[in-house]
XYZ file of C-alpha atoms in Angstrom:
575
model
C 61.920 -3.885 -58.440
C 64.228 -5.979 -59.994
C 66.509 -8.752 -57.984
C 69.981 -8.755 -57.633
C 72.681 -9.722 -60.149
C 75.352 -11.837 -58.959
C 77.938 -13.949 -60.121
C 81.157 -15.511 -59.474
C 84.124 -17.032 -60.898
C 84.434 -19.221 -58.367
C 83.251 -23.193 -58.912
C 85.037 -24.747 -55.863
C 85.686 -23.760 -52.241
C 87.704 -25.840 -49.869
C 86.615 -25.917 -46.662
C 88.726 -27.740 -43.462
C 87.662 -28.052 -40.478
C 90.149 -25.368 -39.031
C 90.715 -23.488 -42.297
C 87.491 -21.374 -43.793
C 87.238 -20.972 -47.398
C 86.506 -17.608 -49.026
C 85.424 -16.378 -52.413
C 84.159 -13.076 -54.032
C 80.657 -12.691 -55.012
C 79.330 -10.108 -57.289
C 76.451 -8.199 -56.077
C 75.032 -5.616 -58.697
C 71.830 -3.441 -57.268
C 69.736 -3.437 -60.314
C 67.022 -1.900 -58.270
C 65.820 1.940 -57.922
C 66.321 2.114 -54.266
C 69.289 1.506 -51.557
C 69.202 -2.140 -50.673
C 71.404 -4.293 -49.066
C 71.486 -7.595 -49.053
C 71.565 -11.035 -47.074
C 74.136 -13.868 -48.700
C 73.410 -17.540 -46.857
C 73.367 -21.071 -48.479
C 70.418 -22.701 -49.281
C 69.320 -25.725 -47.055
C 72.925 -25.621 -45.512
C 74.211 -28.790 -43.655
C 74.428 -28.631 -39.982
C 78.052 -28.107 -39.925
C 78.436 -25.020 -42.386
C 78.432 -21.291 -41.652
C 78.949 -18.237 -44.009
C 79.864 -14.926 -43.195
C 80.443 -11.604 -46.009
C 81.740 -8.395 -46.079
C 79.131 -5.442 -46.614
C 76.020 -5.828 -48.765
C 74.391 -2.229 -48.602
C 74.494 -0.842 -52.656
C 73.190 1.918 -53.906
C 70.943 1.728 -57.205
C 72.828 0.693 -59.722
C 76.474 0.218 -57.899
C 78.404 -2.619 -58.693
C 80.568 -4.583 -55.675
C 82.554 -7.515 -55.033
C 81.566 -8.962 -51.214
C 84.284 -11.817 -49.827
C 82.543 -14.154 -48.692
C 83.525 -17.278 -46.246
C 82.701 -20.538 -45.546
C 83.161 -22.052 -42.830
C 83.192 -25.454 -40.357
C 81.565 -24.813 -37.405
C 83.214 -25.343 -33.947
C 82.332 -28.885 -32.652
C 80.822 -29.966 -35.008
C 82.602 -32.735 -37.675
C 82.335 -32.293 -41.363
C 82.723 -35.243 -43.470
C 85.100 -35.224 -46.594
C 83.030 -34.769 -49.148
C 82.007 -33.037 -52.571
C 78.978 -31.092 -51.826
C 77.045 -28.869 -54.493
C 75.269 -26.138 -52.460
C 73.480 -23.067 -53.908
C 74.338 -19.666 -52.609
C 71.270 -17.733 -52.121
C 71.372 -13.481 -52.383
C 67.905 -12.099 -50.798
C 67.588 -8.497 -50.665
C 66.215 -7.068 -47.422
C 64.112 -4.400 -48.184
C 61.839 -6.984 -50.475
C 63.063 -10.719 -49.580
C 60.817 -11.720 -52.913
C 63.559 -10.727 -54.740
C 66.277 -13.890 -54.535
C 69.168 -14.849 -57.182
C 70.879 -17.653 -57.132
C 74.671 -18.715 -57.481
C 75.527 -22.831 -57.517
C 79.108 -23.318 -56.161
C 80.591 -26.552 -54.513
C 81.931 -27.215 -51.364
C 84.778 -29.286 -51.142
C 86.030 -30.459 -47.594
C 89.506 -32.283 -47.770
C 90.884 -35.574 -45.723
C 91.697 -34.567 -42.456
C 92.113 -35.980 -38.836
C 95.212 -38.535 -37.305
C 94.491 -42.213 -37.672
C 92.270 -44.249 -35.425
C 93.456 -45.488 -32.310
C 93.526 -49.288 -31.053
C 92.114 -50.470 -27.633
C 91.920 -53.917 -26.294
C 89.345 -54.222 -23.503
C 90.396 -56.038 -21.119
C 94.131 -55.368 -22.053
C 94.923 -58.224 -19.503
C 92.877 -61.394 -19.670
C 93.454 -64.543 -16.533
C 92.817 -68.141 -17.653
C 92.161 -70.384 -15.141
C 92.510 -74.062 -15.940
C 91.379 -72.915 -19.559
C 92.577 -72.604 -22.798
C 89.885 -70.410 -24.804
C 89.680 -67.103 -23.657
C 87.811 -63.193 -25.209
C 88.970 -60.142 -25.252
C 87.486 -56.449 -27.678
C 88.996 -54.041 -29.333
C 87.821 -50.755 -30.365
C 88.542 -48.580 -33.082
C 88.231 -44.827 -32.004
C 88.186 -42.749 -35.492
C 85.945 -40.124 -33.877
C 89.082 -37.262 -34.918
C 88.859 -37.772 -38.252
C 86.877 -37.160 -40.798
C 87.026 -39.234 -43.499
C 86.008 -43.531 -42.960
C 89.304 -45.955 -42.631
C 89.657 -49.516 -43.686
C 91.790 -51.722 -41.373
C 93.378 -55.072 -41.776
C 94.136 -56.911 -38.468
C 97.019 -59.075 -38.155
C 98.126 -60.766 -34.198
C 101.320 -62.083 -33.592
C 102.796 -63.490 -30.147
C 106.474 -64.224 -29.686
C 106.451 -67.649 -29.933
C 103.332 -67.879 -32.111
C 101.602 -70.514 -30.630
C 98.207 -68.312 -29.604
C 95.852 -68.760 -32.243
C 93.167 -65.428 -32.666
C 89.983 -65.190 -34.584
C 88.660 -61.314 -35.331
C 85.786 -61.160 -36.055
C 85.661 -58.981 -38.444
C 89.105 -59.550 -39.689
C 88.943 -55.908 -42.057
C 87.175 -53.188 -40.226
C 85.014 -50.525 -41.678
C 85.669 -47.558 -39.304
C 83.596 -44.712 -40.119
C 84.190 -41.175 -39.675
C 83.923 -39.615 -36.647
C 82.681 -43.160 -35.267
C 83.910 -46.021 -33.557
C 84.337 -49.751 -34.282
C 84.115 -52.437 -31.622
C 85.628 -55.791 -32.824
C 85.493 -59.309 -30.900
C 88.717 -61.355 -30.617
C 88.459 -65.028 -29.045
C 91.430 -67.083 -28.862
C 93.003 -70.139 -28.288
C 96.389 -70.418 -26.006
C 97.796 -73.725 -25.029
C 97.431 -74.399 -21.355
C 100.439 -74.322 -19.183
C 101.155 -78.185 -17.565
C 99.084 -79.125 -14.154
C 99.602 -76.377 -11.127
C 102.064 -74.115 -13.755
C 101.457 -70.980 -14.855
C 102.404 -68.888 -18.561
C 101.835 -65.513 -19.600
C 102.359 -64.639 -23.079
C 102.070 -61.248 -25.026
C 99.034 -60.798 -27.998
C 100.560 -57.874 -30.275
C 97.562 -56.957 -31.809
C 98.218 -54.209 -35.619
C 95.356 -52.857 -37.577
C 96.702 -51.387 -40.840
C 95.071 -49.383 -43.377
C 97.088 -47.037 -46.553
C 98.785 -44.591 -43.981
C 100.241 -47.266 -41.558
C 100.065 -49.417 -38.543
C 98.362 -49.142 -35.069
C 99.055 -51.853 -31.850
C 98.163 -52.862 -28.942
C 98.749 -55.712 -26.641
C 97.002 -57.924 -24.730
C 98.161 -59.718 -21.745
C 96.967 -63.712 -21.632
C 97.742 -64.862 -18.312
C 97.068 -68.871 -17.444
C 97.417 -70.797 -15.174
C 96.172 -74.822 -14.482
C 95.640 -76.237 -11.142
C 96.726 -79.631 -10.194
C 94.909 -82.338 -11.464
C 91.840 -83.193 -9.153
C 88.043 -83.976 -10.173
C 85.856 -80.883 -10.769
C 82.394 -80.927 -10.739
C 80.505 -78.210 -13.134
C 79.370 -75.080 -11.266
C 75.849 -74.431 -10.485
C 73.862 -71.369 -11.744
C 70.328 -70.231 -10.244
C 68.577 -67.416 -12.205
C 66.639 -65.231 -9.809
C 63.898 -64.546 -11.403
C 63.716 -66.604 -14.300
C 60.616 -65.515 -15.426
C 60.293 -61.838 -16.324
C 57.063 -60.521 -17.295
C 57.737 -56.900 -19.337
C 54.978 -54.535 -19.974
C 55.961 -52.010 -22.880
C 59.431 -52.157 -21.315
C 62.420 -53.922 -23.358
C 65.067 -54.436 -20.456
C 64.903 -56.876 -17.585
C 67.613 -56.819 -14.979
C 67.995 -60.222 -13.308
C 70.691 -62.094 -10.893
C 72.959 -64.980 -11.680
C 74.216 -67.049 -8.785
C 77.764 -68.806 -9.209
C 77.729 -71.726 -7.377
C 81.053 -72.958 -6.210
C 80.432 -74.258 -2.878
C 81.132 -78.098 -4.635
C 84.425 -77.414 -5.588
C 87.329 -77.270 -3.357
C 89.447 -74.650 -5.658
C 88.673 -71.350 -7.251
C 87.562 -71.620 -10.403
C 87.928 -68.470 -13.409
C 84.533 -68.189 -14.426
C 83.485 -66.662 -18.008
C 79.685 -66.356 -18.572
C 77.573 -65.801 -21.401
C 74.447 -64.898 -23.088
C 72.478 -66.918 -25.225
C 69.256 -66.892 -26.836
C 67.567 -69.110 -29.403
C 66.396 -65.824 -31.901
C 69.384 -64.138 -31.490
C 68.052 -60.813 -31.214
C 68.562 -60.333 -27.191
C 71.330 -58.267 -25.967
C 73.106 -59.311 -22.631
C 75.018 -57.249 -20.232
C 76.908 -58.868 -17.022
C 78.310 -56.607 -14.286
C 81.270 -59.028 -15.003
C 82.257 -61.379 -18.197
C 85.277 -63.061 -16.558
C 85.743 -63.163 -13.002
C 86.915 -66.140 -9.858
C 84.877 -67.767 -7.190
C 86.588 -68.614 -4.337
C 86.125 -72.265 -3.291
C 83.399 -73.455 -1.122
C 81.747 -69.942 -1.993
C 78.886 -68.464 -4.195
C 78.645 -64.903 -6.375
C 75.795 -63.105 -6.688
C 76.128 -60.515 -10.161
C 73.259 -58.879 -12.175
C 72.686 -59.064 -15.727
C 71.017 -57.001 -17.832
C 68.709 -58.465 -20.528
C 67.761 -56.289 -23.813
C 65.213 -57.194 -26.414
C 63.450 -55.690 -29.247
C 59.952 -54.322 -28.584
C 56.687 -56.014 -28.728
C 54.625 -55.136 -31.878
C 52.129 -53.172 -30.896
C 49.280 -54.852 -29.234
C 51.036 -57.988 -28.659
C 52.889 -60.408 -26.890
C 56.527 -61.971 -27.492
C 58.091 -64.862 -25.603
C 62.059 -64.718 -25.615
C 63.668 -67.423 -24.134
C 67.076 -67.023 -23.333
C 70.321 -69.027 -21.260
C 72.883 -67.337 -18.923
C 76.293 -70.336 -19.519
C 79.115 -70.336 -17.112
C 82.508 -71.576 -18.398
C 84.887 -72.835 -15.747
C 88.013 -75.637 -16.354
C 86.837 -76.720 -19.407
C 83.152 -77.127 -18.054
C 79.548 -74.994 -18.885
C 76.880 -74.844 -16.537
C 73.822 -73.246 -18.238
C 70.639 -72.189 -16.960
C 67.548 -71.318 -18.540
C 65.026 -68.199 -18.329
C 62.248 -66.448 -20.005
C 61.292 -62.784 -21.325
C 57.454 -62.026 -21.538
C 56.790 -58.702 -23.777
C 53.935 -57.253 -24.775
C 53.078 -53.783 -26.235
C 50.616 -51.895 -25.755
C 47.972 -50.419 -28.667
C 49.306 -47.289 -29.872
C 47.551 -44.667 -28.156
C 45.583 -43.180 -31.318
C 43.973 -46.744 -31.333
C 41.426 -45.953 -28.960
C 40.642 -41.937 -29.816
C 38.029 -40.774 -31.765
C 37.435 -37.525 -33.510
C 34.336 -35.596 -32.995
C 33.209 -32.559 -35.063
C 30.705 -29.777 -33.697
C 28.841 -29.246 -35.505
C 28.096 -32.159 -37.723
C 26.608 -29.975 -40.118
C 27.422 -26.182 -40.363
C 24.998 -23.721 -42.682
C 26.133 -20.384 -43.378
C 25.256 -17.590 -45.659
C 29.155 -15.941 -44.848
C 32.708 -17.124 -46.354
C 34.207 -18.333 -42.861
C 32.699 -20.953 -40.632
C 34.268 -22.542 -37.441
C 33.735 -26.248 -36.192
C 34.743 -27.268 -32.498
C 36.973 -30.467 -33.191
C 37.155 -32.914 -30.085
C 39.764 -35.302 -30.203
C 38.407 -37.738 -27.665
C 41.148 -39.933 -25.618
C 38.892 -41.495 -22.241
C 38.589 -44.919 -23.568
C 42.945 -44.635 -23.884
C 45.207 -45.203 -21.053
C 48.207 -43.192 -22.154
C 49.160 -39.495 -23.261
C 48.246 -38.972 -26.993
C 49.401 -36.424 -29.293
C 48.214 -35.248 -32.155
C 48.517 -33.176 -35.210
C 45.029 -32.197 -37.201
C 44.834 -31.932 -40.443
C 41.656 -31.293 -42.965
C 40.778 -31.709 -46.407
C 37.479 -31.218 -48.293
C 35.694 -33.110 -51.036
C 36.849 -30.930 -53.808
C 40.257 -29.663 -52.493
C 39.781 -25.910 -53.058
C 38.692 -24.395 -49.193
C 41.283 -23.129 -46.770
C 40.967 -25.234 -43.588
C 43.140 -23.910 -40.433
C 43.113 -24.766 -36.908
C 43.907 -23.443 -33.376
C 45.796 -24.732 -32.194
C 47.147 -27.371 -34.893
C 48.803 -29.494 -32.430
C 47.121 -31.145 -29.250
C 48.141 -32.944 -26.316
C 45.567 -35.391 -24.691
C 45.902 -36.347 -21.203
C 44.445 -39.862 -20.477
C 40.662 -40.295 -20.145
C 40.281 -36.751 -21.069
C 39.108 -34.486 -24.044
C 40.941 -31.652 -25.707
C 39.997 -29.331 -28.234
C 40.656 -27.218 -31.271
C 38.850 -24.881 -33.143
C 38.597 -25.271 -37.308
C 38.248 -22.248 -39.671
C 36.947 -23.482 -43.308
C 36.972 -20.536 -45.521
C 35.640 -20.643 -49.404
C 34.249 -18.364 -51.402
C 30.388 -17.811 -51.545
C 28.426 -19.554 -54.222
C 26.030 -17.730 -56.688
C 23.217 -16.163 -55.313
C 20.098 -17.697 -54.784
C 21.892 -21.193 -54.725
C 23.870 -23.175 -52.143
C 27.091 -25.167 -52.002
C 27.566 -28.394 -49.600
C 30.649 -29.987 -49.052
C 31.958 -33.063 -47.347
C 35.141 -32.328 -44.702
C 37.010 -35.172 -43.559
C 39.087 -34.199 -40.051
C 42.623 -36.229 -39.654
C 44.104 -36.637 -36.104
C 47.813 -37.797 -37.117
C 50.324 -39.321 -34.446
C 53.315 -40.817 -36.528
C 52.157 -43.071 -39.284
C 48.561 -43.336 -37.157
C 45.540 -41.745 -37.661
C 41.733 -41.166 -36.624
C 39.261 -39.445 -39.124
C 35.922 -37.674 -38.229
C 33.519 -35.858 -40.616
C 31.442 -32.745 -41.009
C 29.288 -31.338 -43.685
C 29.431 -27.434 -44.954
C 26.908 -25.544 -46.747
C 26.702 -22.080 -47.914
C 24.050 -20.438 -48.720
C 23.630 -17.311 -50.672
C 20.244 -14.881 -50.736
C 18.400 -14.017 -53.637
C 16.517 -10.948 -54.651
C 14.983 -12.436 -57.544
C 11.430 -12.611 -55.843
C 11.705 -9.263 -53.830
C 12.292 -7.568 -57.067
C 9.421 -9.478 -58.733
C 6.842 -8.830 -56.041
C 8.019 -4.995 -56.198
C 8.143 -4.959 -60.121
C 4.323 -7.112 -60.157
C 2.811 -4.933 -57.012
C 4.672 -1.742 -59.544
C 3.324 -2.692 -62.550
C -0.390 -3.599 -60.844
C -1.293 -0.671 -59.334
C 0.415 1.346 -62.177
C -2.475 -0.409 -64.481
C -4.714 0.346 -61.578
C -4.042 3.636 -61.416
C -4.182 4.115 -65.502
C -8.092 3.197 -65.141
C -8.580 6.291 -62.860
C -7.291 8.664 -64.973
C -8.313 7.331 -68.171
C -11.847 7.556 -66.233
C -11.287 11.355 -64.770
C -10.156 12.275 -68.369
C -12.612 10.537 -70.865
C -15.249 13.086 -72.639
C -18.121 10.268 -72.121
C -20.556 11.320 -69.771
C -20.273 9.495 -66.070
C -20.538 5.795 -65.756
C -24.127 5.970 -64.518
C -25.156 8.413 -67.195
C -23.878 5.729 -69.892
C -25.254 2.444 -68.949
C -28.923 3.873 -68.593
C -28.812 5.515 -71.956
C -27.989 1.803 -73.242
C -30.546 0.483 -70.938
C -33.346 3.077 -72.479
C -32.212 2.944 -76.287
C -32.352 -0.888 -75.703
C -35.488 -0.884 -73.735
C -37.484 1.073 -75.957
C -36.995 -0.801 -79.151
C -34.313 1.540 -80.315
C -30.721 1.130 -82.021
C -28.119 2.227 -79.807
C -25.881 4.742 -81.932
C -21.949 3.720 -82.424
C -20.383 6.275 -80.206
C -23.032 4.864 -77.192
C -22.153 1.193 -78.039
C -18.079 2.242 -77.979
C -18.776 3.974 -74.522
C -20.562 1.080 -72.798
C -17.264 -1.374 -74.412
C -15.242 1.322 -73.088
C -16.254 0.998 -69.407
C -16.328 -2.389 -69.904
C -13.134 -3.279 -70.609
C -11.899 -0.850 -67.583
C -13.843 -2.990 -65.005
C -12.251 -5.997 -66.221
C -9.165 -4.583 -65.973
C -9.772 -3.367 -62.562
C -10.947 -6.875 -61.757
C -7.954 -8.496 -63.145
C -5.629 -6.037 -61.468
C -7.278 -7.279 -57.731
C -6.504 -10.836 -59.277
C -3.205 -10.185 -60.496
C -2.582 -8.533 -56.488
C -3.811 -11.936 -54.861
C -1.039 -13.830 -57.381
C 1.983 -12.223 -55.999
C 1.719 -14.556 -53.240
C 2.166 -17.299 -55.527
C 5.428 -18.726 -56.157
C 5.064 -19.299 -59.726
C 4.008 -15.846 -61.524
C 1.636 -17.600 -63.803
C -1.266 -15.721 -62.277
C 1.001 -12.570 -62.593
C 1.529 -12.890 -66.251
C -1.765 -14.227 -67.636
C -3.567 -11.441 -66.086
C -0.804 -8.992 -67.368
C -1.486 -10.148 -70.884
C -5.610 -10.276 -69.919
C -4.879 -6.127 -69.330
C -2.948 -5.489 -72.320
C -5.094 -6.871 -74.394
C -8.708 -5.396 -72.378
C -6.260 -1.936 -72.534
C -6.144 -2.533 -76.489
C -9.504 -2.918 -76.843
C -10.340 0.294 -75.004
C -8.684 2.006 -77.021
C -9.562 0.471 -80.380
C -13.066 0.826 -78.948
C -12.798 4.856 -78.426
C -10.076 5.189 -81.535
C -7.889 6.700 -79.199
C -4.731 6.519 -77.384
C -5.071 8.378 -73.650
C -2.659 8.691 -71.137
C -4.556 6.682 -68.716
C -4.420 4.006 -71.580
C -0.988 3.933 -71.880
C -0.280 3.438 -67.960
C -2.613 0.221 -68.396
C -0.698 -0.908 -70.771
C 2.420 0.212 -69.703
C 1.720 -1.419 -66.318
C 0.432 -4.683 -67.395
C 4.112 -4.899 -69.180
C 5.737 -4.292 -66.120
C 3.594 -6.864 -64.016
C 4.413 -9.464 -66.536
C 8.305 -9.078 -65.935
C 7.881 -9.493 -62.288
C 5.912 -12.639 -63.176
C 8.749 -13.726 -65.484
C 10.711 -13.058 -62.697
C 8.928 -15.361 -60.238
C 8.996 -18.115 -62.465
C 12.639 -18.215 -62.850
C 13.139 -18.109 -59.068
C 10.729 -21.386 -58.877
């Protein structure tokens, strides 16, 4: 059967994300046979569907199915020129496939980002540096945004460094950008608040927010800096990457509040450091208790990291800072300490199909392990499957899988042996074990020369008897004593005695050599078979030369001696 014909005029289809696109296919049945057929895209992105009209065509018919593309619901599709390849499988036979390329095209869409400034309202005590984030949401639209961030306060003293100063918002994502600034501080025991108008701009205008920077300054009187105490400030993390520790504010020195802003620091730079609060006031003569959570990168595997790290509380213009320590280590990956085991380490068989036991052994390991097997052979050409493929090994245990090599059978009367190498895979770790497969395959060869030397044998064999039961020379005894006499008394044996007496002669030697030639079948190789073959063949010519005559009995000899000397042939070659 032939596959479908289809085609389109169609090169572009724009999809949005609440409008579908739709173009015509046509679909041509160029088989004998009602079909219908089944239109999807080939290796589709997540966030296309297609839907078309009817497919069902008689032989022959000719139609023209709509067909519509789609976004689906919840899902965000990126602006973007994508090349796609509509795929027509028929379902009675879904060997038969054509093929129609066609692009997608999904146009700018969404409103622009929004602009959040977290905290929107920051208080400086007795300080004039102070933090604050913003965020840019773009997770509506769905093309990326590029904004340029500008602050302005109304009488433009505040000075604000972004960092970054031009964000790259993607689509559908958000962008988190960190804003520290620098307001002058109000005189001793006044207060200020002034107004951050914070704009992020890209082609299709401006978003704000504001910020709120409250200060105020105490009177003038001696401050002494804050202590901190980390509790504990040693944390020991096995194949964990987060510690959660507590900072104590101490205040209890001081007789005034003081606006506390605290920080992480670490030499590396790679930890991460969460505080229940940034920014917060201790009450004089008092002490705060907050947690903090620490984040670092994992251990190789194996080993051990130190990451030392600070916790620094800014108050009035002063930093306390206090010291800790991280401790990782990894374990080995859990394939370190598994072996693979193969039952048995060397299978013979005289069939196509043989099946191994494969152990994948996990007691010496101290953690789950999973695994996917795999198997390959020397030469690459025998189909290796297992059951199941995939295992899951509990701790200190042993879980198994069965392995089905199948390959052809070699010639007969030789044997094949190849090397398998077993692969237990988990990620880009692996263990290997080994196992050996042989196939044998049975001869004939010898049964057919013992039956075609045994054959032959006894056909000689049996040639002597008749030759014997037909020959006009008196009996056997009756011969040999008229030589005896003639040659006793001085005589001269006549010619047709002499042939007689060569005659019988010849037939016990072949008799003889038959009994020999029985005792050489259980040889292994035929050499006894054929030289006593030839030994009859030629005693059978001389018979007959010696009576001038060719006898049935005669010919079996030599008839069988020719077939005892192919099943000696025979045995050679299977040596």
């Amino acid at each position: 059967m032939r596959p479908p014909v289809v085609s389109t005029d169609t090169a572009e289809v724009e999809v949005a994300p609440l409008v579908p696109g739709t173009f015509p296919l046509a679909l041509r049945n160029g088989s004998s046979i009602v079909d219908s057929y089944e239109v999807v895209v080939a290796d589709p992105p997540p966030w296309l569907a297609i839907q078309h009209g009817d497919t069902n065509l008689l032989p022959e018919e000719s139609r023209t199915v709509s067909v519509t593309l789609s976004v689906r619901p919840e899902t965000l599709a990126l602006a973007q020129r994508l090349p796609v390849v509509v795929r027509v499988r028929s379902t009675v036979d879904p060997g038969r496939v054509a093929e129609v390329p066609l692009t997608v095209v999904v146009p700018l869409s969404g409103p622009p980002a929004t602009l959040v400034a977290h905290p929107s309202l920051v208080r400086l005590q007795d300080a004039e540096h102070g933090a604050f984030g913003l965020r840019l949401d773009n997770r509506a639209s769905n093309h990326p945004r590029t904004y340029r961030f500008s602050v302005s306060d109304p009488e433009g003293v505040v000075r604000v460094d972004l960092q970054p100063l031009v964000a790259q918002v993607p689509a559908g994502g958000t962008v988190d950008v960190a804003a520290r600034f620098v307001s002058p501080a109000p005189g001793p025991g006044e207060q200020s608040s002034r107004q951050l108008s914070i704009t992020a701009t890209d082609e299709q205008g401006p978003v704000t927010t504001q910020v709120t920077v409250t200060q105020e300054t105490a009177a003038v009187r001696e401050r002494v800096p804050l202590k901190l105490r980390l509790e504990p400030s040693q944390v020991v993390l096995a194949g964990g990457t987060t510690a959660r520790v507590d900072v104590v504010v101490d205040n209890r020195a001081n007789g005034d509040d003081a606006v506390v802003t605290l920080r992480g620091r670490d030499p590396a730079g790679v930890l991460g450091f969460r505080f229940d609060h940034t920014g917060f006031t201790v009450g004089a003569g008092r002490a705060v208790r907050l947690g903090v959570t620490v984040t670092a990168p994992p251990a190789p595997r194996g080993q051990s990291v130190t990451r030392p790290f600070s916790v620094v509380a800014q108050a009035a213009g002063l930093e306390s800072e206090i010291d800790g320590r991280l401790e990782l280590s990894s374990r080995q990956a859990a394939i370190a300490s598994a072996a693979v085991h193969v039952q048995p380490a060397h299978l013979v068989t005289s069939s196509r199909r043989g099946e191994f036991a494969v152990d994948v052994d996990n007691r010496q390991g101290g953690e789950p392990l999973h695994v996917v097997l795999s198997a390959a052979d020397e030469f690459g050409r025998a189909r290796i499957g297992f059951h199941p493929v995939q295992l899951s090994v509990p701790p200190g245990q042993v879980a198994r899988s069965t392995m089905t090599v199948t390959h052809d059978r070699p010639d007969g009367g030789t044997s094949e042996t190849r090397r398998l190498r077993v692969t237990a895979s988990s990620g880009p770790d692996a263990v290997h074990g080994e196992a050996t497969f042989t196939q044998e395959a049975d001869s004939h060869r010898r049964l057919w020369a013992v039956l075609l030397g045994l054959l032959g044998t006894l056909t000689a064999v049996a040639g002597v008897l008749v030759h014997l039961r037909d020959a006009t020379v008196g009996g056997i005894r009756f011969t040999v004593e008229a030589l005896v006499d003639e040659t006793s008394g001085g005589g001269v044996p006549d010619e047709l005695l002499v042939r007689a007496n060569v005659q019988l002669l010849c037939l016990a030697l072949v008799l003889l050599t038959g009994v020999l030639m029985l005792i050489s079948l259980t040889g292994t190789t035929g050499t006894g078979l054929r030289r006593g073959a030839v030994a009859v063949v030629l005693l059978g010519v001389g018979t007959m030369v010696a009576i001038e005559d060719v006898t049935l009995g005669l010919g079996l000899v030599v008839s069988g001696a020719v077939v005892a000397f192919v099943g000696g042939v025979l045995l050679r070659q299977r040596a």
